[in-house]
Tab-separated table of C-alpha atoms in Angstrom:
chain	number	residue	atom	x	y	z
A	1	MET	CA	-10.599	-35.394	35.063
A	2	GLU	CA	-11.413	-37.759	38.235
A	3	GLU	CA	-15.147	-36.050	38.238
A	4	PHE	CA	-15.090	-36.582	34.330
A	5	GLY	CA	-13.987	-40.223	34.527
A	6	SER	CA	-16.609	-40.918	37.645
A	7	VAL	CA	-19.404	-40.141	34.843
A	8	ARG	CA	-18.369	-41.781	32.249
A	9	ASP	CA	-19.655	-44.774	34.160
A	10	ILE	CA	-22.808	-44.025	35.667
A	11	ARG	CA	-25.814	-45.256	33.908
A	12	PRO	CA	-28.442	-42.113	32.989
A	13	PRO	CA	-31.770	-42.773	35.270
A	14	MET	CA	-33.736	-45.361	33.536
A	15	ASN	CA	-37.424	-44.105	32.007
A	16	LYS	CA	-39.849	-47.807	33.394
A	17	TYR	CA	-42.493	-47.585	30.114
A	18	VAL	CA	-46.049	-48.601	30.506
A	19	PRO	CA	-46.906	-52.496	28.368
A	20	SER	CA	-47.629	-52.112	24.972
A	21	VAL	CA	-51.543	-51.189	25.509
A	22	TRP	CA	-51.914	-53.329	22.428
A	23	GLY	CA	-50.767	-56.616	24.127
A	24	ASP	CA	-50.748	-59.474	21.065
A	25	ILE	CA	-54.035	-58.673	19.835
A	26	PHE	CA	-52.531	-58.026	15.922
A	27	SER	CA	-50.090	-61.627	16.121
A	28	THR	CA	-53.085	-64.188	16.425
A	29	PHE	CA	-54.679	-62.048	13.275
A	30	SER	CA	-56.843	-64.164	10.634
A	31	PHE	CA	-56.834	-63.003	7.449
A	32	ASP	CA	-59.867	-63.518	5.690
A	33	ASP	CA	-59.178	-63.751	2.081
A	34	GLN	CA	-62.672	-64.966	1.769
A	35	MET	CA	-63.785	-61.879	2.948
A	36	GLN	CA	-61.613	-59.445	1.441
A	37	GLU	CA	-62.445	-61.297	-2.825
A	38	THR	CA	-66.327	-59.910	-2.012
A	39	TYR	CA	-64.769	-56.600	-1.039
A	40	GLU	CA	-62.952	-56.236	-4.224
A	41	LYS	CA	-65.486	-57.220	-5.992
A	42	SER	CA	-68.192	-54.708	-4.440
A	43	ILE	CA	-65.471	-52.254	-4.513
A	44	GLU	CA	-64.951	-53.038	-8.478
A	45	ALA	CA	-68.604	-52.782	-9.443
A	46	GLY	CA	-69.364	-49.583	-7.387
A	47	LYS	CA	-66.342	-48.086	-9.806
A	48	LYS	CA	-68.298	-48.359	-12.871
A	49	GLU	CA	-70.575	-46.037	-11.202
A	50	ILE	CA	-68.256	-43.632	-9.687
A	51	ARG	CA	-66.131	-43.261	-12.883
A	52	SER	CA	-69.982	-42.636	-15.404
A	53	MET	CA	-70.605	-40.052	-12.519
A	54	LEU	CA	-67.061	-38.402	-13.138
A	55	ARG	CA	-67.583	-38.798	-16.532
A	56	ASP	CA	-71.057	-36.772	-16.424
A	57	ALA	CA	-70.215	-34.385	-13.651
A	58	SER	CA	-69.314	-31.146	-14.642
A	59	SER	CA	-68.406	-27.580	-12.664
A	60	GLY	CA	-69.089	-26.829	-9.450
A	61	ASN	CA	-70.731	-30.315	-8.824
A	62	LEU	CA	-67.755	-31.712	-10.676
A	63	ILE	CA	-65.498	-30.005	-8.045
A	64	ILE	CA	-67.797	-30.808	-4.631
A	65	LEU	CA	-67.362	-34.350	-6.378
A	66	LEU	CA	-63.762	-35.023	-7.163
A	67	ASP	CA	-63.294	-33.184	-3.525
A	68	THR	CA	-65.741	-36.485	-1.757
A	69	ILE	CA	-64.049	-38.562	-3.551
A	70	GLU	CA	-60.583	-37.203	-2.098
A	71	ARG	CA	-62.076	-37.215	1.371
A	72	LEU	CA	-63.651	-40.849	0.854
A	73	GLY	CA	-60.065	-42.226	0.454
A	74	LEU	CA	-61.050	-43.698	-2.758
A	75	SER	CA	-59.573	-41.395	-5.458
A	76	TYR	CA	-56.097	-43.795	-5.650
A	77	HIS	CA	-58.940	-45.716	-7.459
A	78	PHE	CA	-59.564	-43.528	-10.389
A	79	GLU	CA	-56.285	-41.827	-11.000
A	80	THR	CA	-56.415	-41.700	-14.631
A	81	GLU	CA	-59.893	-40.139	-14.429
A	82	MET	CA	-59.186	-37.916	-11.450
A	83	LYS	CA	-55.796	-36.437	-13.153
A	84	LEU	CA	-58.368	-35.495	-16.723
A	85	LYS	CA	-60.638	-34.079	-14.197
A	86	LEU	CA	-58.131	-31.640	-12.260
A	87	ASP	CA	-56.718	-30.611	-16.215
A	88	GLN	CA	-60.418	-29.584	-16.466
A	89	ILE	CA	-60.554	-27.729	-13.180
A	90	TYR	CA	-57.283	-26.140	-13.508
A	91	ASN	CA	-58.845	-24.450	-17.238
A	92	PHE	CA	-62.130	-23.531	-15.528
A	93	HIS	CA	-61.818	-19.391	-15.608
A	94	GLN	CA	-66.120	-18.925	-13.955
A	95	ASP	CA	-67.003	-15.976	-11.593
A	96	PHE	CA	-67.605	-18.846	-9.015
A	97	ASP	CA	-68.803	-17.568	-5.227
A	98	LEU	CA	-66.326	-17.693	-2.083
A	99	PHE	CA	-67.138	-21.520	-1.432
A	100	THR	CA	-66.769	-23.183	-4.910
A	101	THR	CA	-63.275	-20.621	-5.734
A	102	ALA	CA	-61.640	-21.435	-1.937
A	103	HIS	CA	-63.127	-25.746	-3.102
A	104	ARG	CA	-61.527	-25.001	-6.174
A	105	PHE	CA	-58.076	-23.617	-5.180
A	106	ARG	CA	-57.682	-26.023	-2.047
A	107	LEU	CA	-58.149	-29.240	-4.041
A	108	LEU	CA	-55.652	-28.024	-7.194
A	109	ARG	CA	-52.937	-27.129	-4.568
A	110	GLN	CA	-53.365	-30.590	-2.674
A	111	ASN	CA	-53.001	-32.128	-6.143
A	112	GLN	CA	-49.730	-29.647	-6.839
A	113	TYR	CA	-51.272	-27.327	-9.131
A	114	GLN	CA	-49.515	-23.970	-9.341
A	115	VAL	CA	-52.910	-21.839	-8.579
A	116	SER	CA	-53.054	-18.147	-7.980
A	117	CYS	CA	-54.358	-16.836	-4.304
A	118	ASP	CA	-55.831	-13.718	-6.326
A	119	VAL	CA	-59.218	-15.566	-7.104
A	120	PHE	CA	-59.621	-14.326	-3.271
A	121	ALA	CA	-58.982	-10.255	-3.728
A	122	LYS	CA	-62.769	-10.010	-5.215
A	123	PHE	CA	-64.196	-11.150	-1.778
A	124	ILE	CA	-61.804	-8.478	0.147
A	125	GLY	CA	-63.453	-5.181	0.835
A	126	LYS	CA	-61.642	-1.655	0.752
A	127	ASP	CA	-59.884	-2.219	4.018
A	128	ASN	CA	-57.505	-5.735	2.820
A	129	LYS	CA	-60.528	-7.497	5.355
A	130	PHE	CA	-62.679	-10.370	3.640
A	131	GLU	CA	-66.047	-8.867	3.489
A	132	ASP	CA	-68.341	-9.504	6.303
A	133	ILE	CA	-70.950	-10.586	4.200
A	134	HIS	CA	-69.240	-13.570	4.431
A	135	SER	CA	-69.233	-14.156	7.939
A	136	SER	CA	-72.104	-16.810	8.155
A	137	ASP	CA	-71.304	-18.165	5.728
A	138	VAL	CA	-70.566	-21.886	7.364
A	139	ASP	CA	-69.651	-23.600	4.366
A	140	GLY	CA	-68.059	-20.798	2.504
A	141	LEU	CA	-66.305	-19.959	5.753
A	142	LEU	CA	-65.505	-23.819	5.877
A	143	SER	CA	-64.450	-23.941	2.294
A	144	LEU	CA	-62.166	-20.827	2.288
A	145	TYR	CA	-60.319	-22.353	6.336
A	146	GLU	CA	-59.759	-25.499	4.527
A	147	ALA	CA	-57.790	-23.543	1.882
A	148	SER	CA	-55.645	-21.160	4.472
A	149	HIS	CA	-54.558	-24.259	5.386
A	150	VAL	CA	-52.301	-24.884	1.737
A	151	ARG	CA	-50.859	-20.616	1.682
A	152	VAL	CA	-47.471	-20.744	0.892
A	153	ASP	CA	-44.747	-17.754	2.396
A	154	GLY	CA	-46.179	-14.190	1.248
A	155	GLU	CA	-49.684	-14.799	0.401
A	156	SER	CA	-51.049	-12.076	3.004
A	157	VAL	CA	-54.634	-12.680	1.740
A	158	LEU	CA	-54.627	-16.480	2.884
A	159	GLU	CA	-53.125	-15.423	6.079
A	160	GLU	CA	-56.234	-13.006	6.637
A	161	ALA	CA	-58.505	-15.800	5.443
A	162	VAL	CA	-56.176	-17.948	8.279
A	163	ALA	CA	-57.489	-14.883	11.082
A	164	PHE	CA	-60.935	-14.396	9.349
A	165	THR	CA	-62.244	-17.437	9.647
A	166	THR	CA	-61.051	-19.231	12.586
A	167	ASP	CA	-62.236	-15.951	14.132
A	168	HIS	CA	-66.010	-16.291	12.803
A	169	LEU	CA	-65.978	-20.749	13.195
A	170	THR	CA	-65.144	-20.365	16.371
A	171	ARG	CA	-67.777	-18.117	17.304
A	172	LEU	CA	-70.544	-20.086	15.305
A	173	ALA	CA	-69.223	-23.494	16.766
A	174	GLN	CA	-71.169	-21.852	19.963
A	175	VAL	CA	-73.934	-20.708	18.651
A	176	LEU	CA	-75.213	-23.640	15.640
A	177	PRO	CA	-77.529	-25.538	16.817
A	178	GLU	CA	-76.397	-28.708	18.976
A	179	ALA	CA	-75.741	-32.102	17.519
A	180	SER	CA	-76.221	-30.481	14.295
A	181	LEU	CA	-74.165	-31.146	11.249
A	182	SER	CA	-72.646	-27.746	10.740
A	183	LYS	CA	-71.384	-27.347	14.318
A	184	ASP	CA	-70.329	-30.814	13.580
A	185	LYS	CA	-68.220	-29.661	10.766
A	186	VAL	CA	-67.690	-26.704	12.227
A	187	LYS	CA	-65.690	-28.460	15.548
A	188	GLN	CA	-64.512	-30.972	13.472
A	189	ALA	CA	-62.272	-28.537	11.560
A	190	LEU	CA	-61.237	-26.814	13.578
A	191	GLN	CA	-59.632	-29.118	15.730
A	192	HIS	CA	-58.074	-30.793	12.505
A	193	PRO	CA	-57.806	-29.003	9.412
A	194	LEU	CA	-57.417	-31.062	6.451
A	195	HIS	CA	-53.945	-29.920	5.118
A	196	LYS	CA	-52.415	-30.759	8.616
A	197	GLY	CA	-54.558	-34.424	9.418
A	198	VAL	CA	-53.186	-37.116	8.924
A	199	PRO	CA	-55.145	-39.202	5.626
A	200	ILE	CA	-56.471	-42.479	7.048
A	201	CYS	CA	-57.765	-40.259	10.065
A	202	ASN	CA	-59.114	-37.591	7.946
A	203	ILE	CA	-61.566	-40.519	6.276
A	204	ARG	CA	-62.990	-42.518	8.728
A	205	ARG	CA	-63.488	-38.930	10.178
A	206	TYR	CA	-65.162	-37.817	6.759
A	207	ILE	CA	-67.047	-40.672	6.097
A	208	SER	CA	-69.167	-40.630	9.560
A	209	ILE	CA	-69.954	-37.052	8.948
A	210	TYR	CA	-70.438	-37.727	5.167
A	211	GLU	CA	-73.028	-39.882	6.654
A	212	ARG	CA	-74.810	-37.624	7.882
A	213	ASP	CA	-75.128	-35.171	4.999
A	214	GLU	CA	-78.520	-35.284	2.981
A	215	SER	CA	-77.045	-34.350	-0.104
A	216	ARG	CA	-74.737	-37.876	0.144
A	217	ILE	CA	-74.338	-39.932	-2.726
A	218	GLN	CA	-75.131	-43.090	-0.994
A	219	LEU	CA	-73.515	-44.959	-3.691
A	220	LEU	CA	-69.856	-43.238	-2.588
A	221	LEU	CA	-70.556	-43.535	0.856
A	222	GLU	CA	-70.962	-47.491	0.766
A	223	ILE	CA	-68.163	-47.700	-1.108
A	224	ALA	CA	-66.274	-45.908	1.147
A	225	LYS	CA	-67.192	-47.899	3.904
A	226	ILE	CA	-66.428	-50.993	2.170
A	227	ASN	CA	-63.101	-49.645	0.761
A	228	PHE	CA	-62.186	-48.714	4.351
A	229	ASN	CA	-62.271	-51.975	5.696
A	230	PHE	CA	-60.994	-53.941	2.785
A	231	LEU	CA	-57.859	-51.248	4.004
A	232	GLN	CA	-58.152	-52.409	7.280
A	233	ASN	CA	-57.612	-55.714	6.779
A	234	ILE	CA	-54.506	-55.151	4.838
A	235	TYR	CA	-53.448	-52.994	8.163
A	236	LYS	CA	-54.451	-55.707	10.344
A	237	ASN	CA	-52.175	-58.299	7.810
A	238	GLU	CA	-49.230	-56.298	8.185
A	239	LEU	CA	-49.115	-55.826	11.776
A	240	CYS	CA	-49.956	-59.244	12.458
A	241	GLN	CA	-46.596	-60.026	9.837
A	242	LEU	CA	-44.649	-57.153	12.055
A	243	SER	CA	-45.902	-58.373	15.823
A	244	ARG	CA	-44.594	-61.664	15.269
A	245	TRP	CA	-40.847	-60.286	13.426
A	246	TRP	CA	-40.950	-58.469	16.288
A	247	LYS	CA	-41.588	-61.205	18.912
A	248	LYS	CA	-38.551	-63.083	17.637
A	249	PHE	CA	-36.140	-60.812	18.428
A	250	ASP	CA	-37.524	-60.408	22.118
A	251	LEU	CA	-36.454	-57.497	22.758
A	252	LYS	CA	-39.471	-56.807	25.055
A	253	SER	CA	-37.669	-58.818	27.992
A	254	LYS	CA	-34.227	-59.164	27.061
A	255	LEU	CA	-34.420	-55.062	27.098
A	256	VAL	CA	-35.789	-53.831	29.679
A	257	TYR	CA	-35.367	-50.240	29.250
A	258	ALA	CA	-36.921	-49.804	25.612
A	259	ARG	CA	-39.777	-49.107	24.509
A	260	ASP	CA	-42.725	-51.630	23.086
A	261	ARG	CA	-44.585	-50.134	20.531
A	262	ILE	CA	-44.404	-51.605	16.894
A	263	VAL	CA	-48.143	-51.198	16.281
A	264	GLU	CA	-47.523	-47.133	17.547
A	265	CYS	CA	-44.309	-47.224	14.620
A	266	TYR	CA	-46.229	-48.925	11.940
A	267	LEU	CA	-48.915	-46.168	12.356
A	268	TRP	CA	-46.078	-44.071	10.912
A	269	GLY	CA	-45.975	-45.528	7.616
A	270	VAL	CA	-50.215	-46.049	8.112
A	271	ALA	CA	-50.493	-42.171	8.106
A	272	ALA	CA	-47.648	-41.331	5.843
A	273	ASN	CA	-48.923	-43.785	2.779
A	274	PHE	CA	-52.357	-45.579	3.304
A	275	GLU	CA	-52.835	-47.106	-0.017
A	276	PRO	CA	-52.645	-50.643	-0.725
A	277	GLN	CA	-49.674	-50.745	-2.997
A	278	TYR	CA	-47.690	-49.126	-0.553
A	279	SER	CA	-47.216	-52.019	2.148
A	280	TYR	CA	-43.511	-52.563	2.232
A	281	VAL	CA	-42.987	-48.846	2.751
A	282	ARG	CA	-45.235	-49.005	5.568
A	283	ILE	CA	-43.205	-52.032	7.203
A	284	ALA	CA	-40.019	-50.677	6.669
A	285	TYR	CA	-41.001	-47.335	8.761
A	286	ALA	CA	-42.186	-49.824	11.071
A	287	LYS	CA	-39.111	-51.972	10.969
A	288	SER	CA	-37.259	-48.293	10.671
A	289	MET	CA	-38.789	-46.719	13.357
A	290	LYS	CA	-38.489	-49.641	15.472
A	291	LEU	CA	-34.390	-49.833	15.083
A	292	CYS	CA	-34.763	-45.960	16.045
A	293	SER	CA	-36.300	-46.739	19.337
A	294	VAL	CA	-33.916	-49.304	20.361
A	295	LEU	CA	-31.174	-47.444	19.543
A	296	ASP	CA	-32.566	-43.993	21.178
A	297	ASP	CA	-33.157	-46.254	24.630
A	298	THR	CA	-29.829	-47.717	24.247
A	299	TYR	CA	-27.973	-44.366	24.557
A	300	ASP	CA	-29.916	-42.182	26.474
A	301	ASN	CA	-32.320	-44.643	28.837
A	302	TYR	CA	-29.345	-47.197	29.983
A	303	ALA	CA	-25.613	-46.772	28.586
A	304	THR	CA	-23.296	-45.262	30.254
A	305	LEU	CA	-21.218	-43.087	28.686
A	306	ALA	CA	-18.076	-45.358	28.097
A	307	GLU	CA	-20.263	-48.230	26.779
A	308	ALA	CA	-22.120	-45.818	24.344
A	309	GLU	CA	-18.711	-44.572	23.151
A	310	LEU	CA	-17.765	-48.481	22.587
A	311	PHE	CA	-20.885	-48.948	20.754
A	312	THR	CA	-20.464	-46.169	18.129
A	313	GLN	CA	-17.295	-47.132	17.785
A	314	HIS	CA	-18.615	-50.572	16.759
A	315	PHE	CA	-21.358	-49.076	14.591
A	316	GLU	CA	-18.356	-47.356	12.632
A	317	ARG	CA	-16.466	-50.303	11.693
A	318	TRP	CA	-19.917	-52.299	10.486
A	319	ASN	CA	-19.034	-56.176	11.099
A	320	MET	CA	-19.851	-58.950	13.468
A	321	ASP	CA	-15.976	-58.901	14.617
A	322	ASN	CA	-14.970	-58.561	18.224
A	323	ILE	CA	-18.916	-58.401	19.161
A	324	ASP	CA	-18.161	-59.803	22.077
A	325	GLN	CA	-16.401	-56.805	23.890
A	326	LEU	CA	-20.110	-55.146	24.062
A	327	PRO	CA	-21.244	-55.774	26.811
A	328	ASP	CA	-24.105	-58.391	26.841
A	329	TYR	CA	-27.302	-56.000	26.195
A	330	MET	CA	-25.730	-54.058	23.136
A	331	GLN	CA	-24.772	-57.497	21.564
A	332	ILE	CA	-28.118	-57.759	21.457
A	333	VAL	CA	-28.836	-54.607	19.971
A	334	TYR	CA	-26.415	-55.322	17.163
A	335	ARG	CA	-27.183	-58.773	15.867
A	336	PHE	CA	-31.238	-56.876	15.882
A	337	ALA	CA	-29.400	-53.630	13.589
A	338	MET	CA	-27.453	-56.363	11.743
A	339	SER	CA	-30.822	-59.242	11.015
A	340	ILE	CA	-32.486	-55.607	9.934
A	341	TYR	CA	-29.817	-54.592	7.723
A	342	GLU	CA	-29.525	-57.697	5.893
A	343	ASP	CA	-33.226	-57.741	5.136
A	344	TYR	CA	-32.785	-54.714	4.003
A	345	GLN	CA	-29.771	-55.301	1.637
A	346	ARG	CA	-31.551	-57.941	0.485
A	347	ASP	CA	-35.306	-56.585	-0.313
A	348	ALA	CA	-33.097	-53.786	-2.025
A	349	THR	CA	-31.069	-56.026	-4.478
A	350	THR	CA	-34.637	-57.954	-4.954
A	351	GLN	CA	-35.923	-54.847	-6.418
A	352	ASP	CA	-32.562	-53.418	-8.347
A	353	LYS	CA	-31.649	-51.014	-5.928
A	354	ALA	CA	-28.733	-52.151	-4.613
A	355	PHE	CA	-27.322	-49.421	-4.534
A	356	ALA	CA	-28.524	-47.968	-1.213
A	357	ALA	CA	-27.177	-50.624	1.161
A	358	PRO	CA	-23.952	-48.464	1.713
A	359	TYR	CA	-26.423	-45.314	2.564
A	360	PHE	CA	-28.708	-47.858	4.435
A	361	GLN	CA	-25.115	-48.587	6.721
A	362	GLU	CA	-24.050	-44.861	6.642
A	363	THR	CA	-27.684	-42.829	8.031
A	364	VAL	CA	-27.303	-45.764	11.247
A	365	LYS	CA	-23.857	-44.579	11.803
A	366	GLN	CA	-24.794	-40.517	11.936
A	367	LEU	CA	-27.692	-41.840	14.230
A	368	CYS	CA	-26.166	-43.026	16.182
A	369	ARG	CA	-22.926	-40.174	16.253
A	370	ALA	CA	-26.080	-38.194	17.272
A	371	TYR	CA	-27.797	-39.747	20.254
A	372	ASN	CA	-23.761	-40.534	21.634
A	373	THR	CA	-23.339	-36.666	21.219
A	374	GLU	CA	-26.394	-36.180	22.603
A	375	GLN	CA	-26.338	-38.240	25.723
A	376	LYS	CA	-22.903	-36.709	26.309
A	377	TRP	CA	-24.376	-33.052	27.194
A	378	ILE	CA	-26.864	-34.782	29.260
A	379	MET	CA	-24.489	-36.290	30.963
A	380	GLU	CA	-21.715	-33.962	31.214
A	381	ARG	CA	-24.269	-31.509	32.168
A	382	GLN	CA	-23.762	-29.473	29.220
A	383	MET	CA	-25.622	-26.558	27.643
A	384	PRO	CA	-24.832	-26.741	23.943
A	385	PRO	CA	-25.644	-23.533	21.995
A	386	PHE	CA	-29.008	-23.676	20.297
A	387	GLU	CA	-27.589	-24.393	16.500
A	388	VAL	CA	-25.305	-26.631	17.944
A	389	TYR	CA	-28.507	-28.519	19.077
A	390	ILE	CA	-30.486	-28.406	16.231
A	391	ASN	CA	-27.734	-29.383	14.044
A	392	ASN	CA	-27.237	-32.492	16.013
A	393	SER	CA	-31.039	-32.811	15.593
A	394	VAL	CA	-31.399	-32.982	12.026
A	395	PHE	CA	-30.361	-36.737	12.342
A	396	THR	CA	-31.949	-37.637	15.822
A	397	SER	CA	-34.325	-37.019	13.677
A	398	CYS	CA	-34.289	-39.893	12.300
A	399	ILE	CA	-35.397	-38.468	8.998
A	400	TYR	CA	-32.787	-39.312	6.982
A	401	PHE	CA	-32.638	-43.472	8.042
A	402	ILE	CA	-36.502	-43.569	8.058
A	403	PHE	CA	-36.211	-41.838	4.010
A	404	THR	CA	-33.141	-44.254	3.138
A	405	ALA	CA	-34.999	-47.247	4.596
A	406	LEU	CA	-38.578	-46.744	2.054
A	407	ILE	CA	-35.824	-46.805	-0.843
A	408	PRO	CA	-36.426	-49.848	-1.846
A	409	GLY	CA	-40.311	-49.717	-1.588
A	410	ILE	CA	-40.261	-46.545	-3.973
A	411	GLU	CA	-40.434	-47.842	-7.564
A	412	SER	CA	-39.213	-44.838	-9.219
A	413	ALA	CA	-36.011	-44.098	-7.017
A	414	THR	CA	-33.204	-44.122	-8.301
A	415	LYS	CA	-29.128	-43.560	-6.779
A	416	GLU	CA	-29.416	-39.959	-7.835
A	417	ASP	CA	-33.110	-39.462	-6.093
A	418	ILE	CA	-30.731	-40.864	-2.399
A	419	ASP	CA	-27.205	-39.000	-3.669
A	420	TRP	CA	-29.820	-36.101	-3.413
A	421	LEU	CA	-31.113	-36.855	-0.464
A	422	LEU	CA	-27.724	-36.592	1.225
A	423	SER	CA	-26.743	-33.660	0.108
A	424	GLU	CA	-27.997	-31.627	2.737
A	425	PRO	CA	-31.131	-29.842	0.973
A	426	LYS	CA	-33.117	-27.716	1.887
A	427	ILE	CA	-36.263	-29.014	2.871
A	428	VAL	CA	-35.132	-32.007	4.200
A	429	ILE	CA	-33.149	-30.341	6.555
A	430	SER	CA	-36.438	-28.447	7.491
A	431	ILE	CA	-38.398	-31.380	7.645
A	432	ALA	CA	-35.967	-32.584	10.280
A	433	LYS	CA	-35.675	-29.277	12.333
A	434	MET	CA	-39.549	-29.220	12.110
A	435	ALA	CA	-39.557	-32.902	13.777
A	436	ARG	CA	-37.368	-31.946	16.531
A	437	HIS	CA	-39.248	-29.040	17.244
A	438	LEU	CA	-42.594	-30.803	17.470
A	439	GLN	CA	-41.566	-33.527	19.183
A	440	ASP	CA	-39.735	-31.317	22.005
A	441	LEU	CA	-42.807	-29.471	22.345
A	442	ALA	CA	-44.677	-32.652	23.343
A	443	SER	CA	-42.414	-34.149	26.015
A	444	HIS	CA	-42.297	-30.268	27.245
A	445	GLU	CA	-45.944	-29.483	27.362
A	446	THR	CA	-47.656	-32.936	27.097
A	447	LEU	CA	-46.799	-36.625	27.932
A	448	PRO	CA	-42.962	-37.129	27.370
A	449	VAL	CA	-41.874	-37.712	23.858
A	450	LYS	CA	-40.315	-40.884	25.184
A	451	ASN	CA	-43.092	-42.906	25.560
A	452	LEU	CA	-44.390	-43.027	22.363
A	453	GLY	CA	-47.357	-44.456	21.888
A	454	THR	CA	-49.817	-43.853	25.216
A	455	ALA	CA	-51.425	-40.755	23.418
A	456	ARG	CA	-50.634	-41.004	19.912
A	457	GLY	CA	-51.152	-44.898	19.710
A	458	TRP	CA	-54.828	-44.496	20.802
A	459	ALA	CA	-55.736	-41.464	18.718
A	460	PHE	CA	-55.296	-43.638	15.308
A	461	LEU	CA	-57.631	-46.065	17.376
A	462	PRO	CA	-60.382	-45.499	14.566
A	463	THR	CA	-58.153	-47.173	11.545
A	464	PHE	CA	-58.836	-50.577	13.540
A	465	LEU	CA	-62.505	-49.721	13.967
A	466	LYS	CA	-64.696	-51.610	11.725
A	467	LEU	CA	-66.675	-49.498	9.777
A	468	GLN	CA	-70.978	-50.611	9.825
A	469	ASN	CA	-72.241	-51.036	6.134
């Protein structure tokens, strides 16, 4: 017992994180209302012509047009028109070639239409393999490759499509002319399959590809660039607000063991919801991810076991009584958490979602319990059974907390929705486990995932680069 007692008072080895690569660049951003208004007017003018294109397009051309509008990041401007035309495509029963068949299939699947993979049967030979006649059809292969990524369990024809297209596209990447558009499309697809990508990054990449396409619609390209710059200004303004909010707490100097990663936390929100109407959701992502990050670092990068247990108990009580029993650094963290909760409670009440506040409390408590359990395993050198570890990681993945944090910003969210969320539905458990697996793989194979914001932060850099018209 003496040895165990001594372990309880030992601090874990402290990781020292590199300073934020962003510095204070966003806190000094000055929002240009006049420029934003100019962008808006240009977008509105262009929308009239694009609506005419949508109205007049037919069959195969319509499929390409709808997909192009989506990939350029413009579809949120035309939700009614897009839905009408997608319904029209869904009811098409024409005999398309491989390119158009795969294009239609992916476009409909991505927009939640139920489409059977049997549409690909006519391209399969007697050996249940895709016919070699398609092996040099670059556009057809690319279209089928992207379609194969929206498969579901049991769709063997699309499992075969993954292998077939990956093999032939990899071969073509070696023989296509250097700097050709086809070669760049192939390399881009193999590196960043559309369905697995981050939408705002997909948009930035596709604009660069589309402007080299001789068959491009110039108006779409111009409006896409203006729209991207319009969105970028919104992101910068939100980051300015967040940077100043984060700076106000001065945790960077008060908690030397914690990561300074407000920009990277914000990027989670941009990755999930890039459209302008989701400003609250993006900011909520950032604040909740920042709290997760600070709590995580407090538990596994500085606190002793004894302090961590006391910290967890204090969160269970959820009040400011006897806060002076906590070490000074934990008092700072606890006040930070309570400040975020107060903002959440106010916003939830304003949005007629006051029912969400107790759930927010509970998910924070769950997170602290899970972090505390994880720290015990590490400090006491325990090796829990895999299932025990995974069950705990459902909470350390932060999925429940993040989802709950977004509720005030989701207009349609109800108490029944949050009850369902916290009833541990299989889809949420699967998302949490997948997130945990991916983070563990990243920390094992590449950079320490705790140092969030180095490689992954730079990967989002194009989001903040202005596009030239």
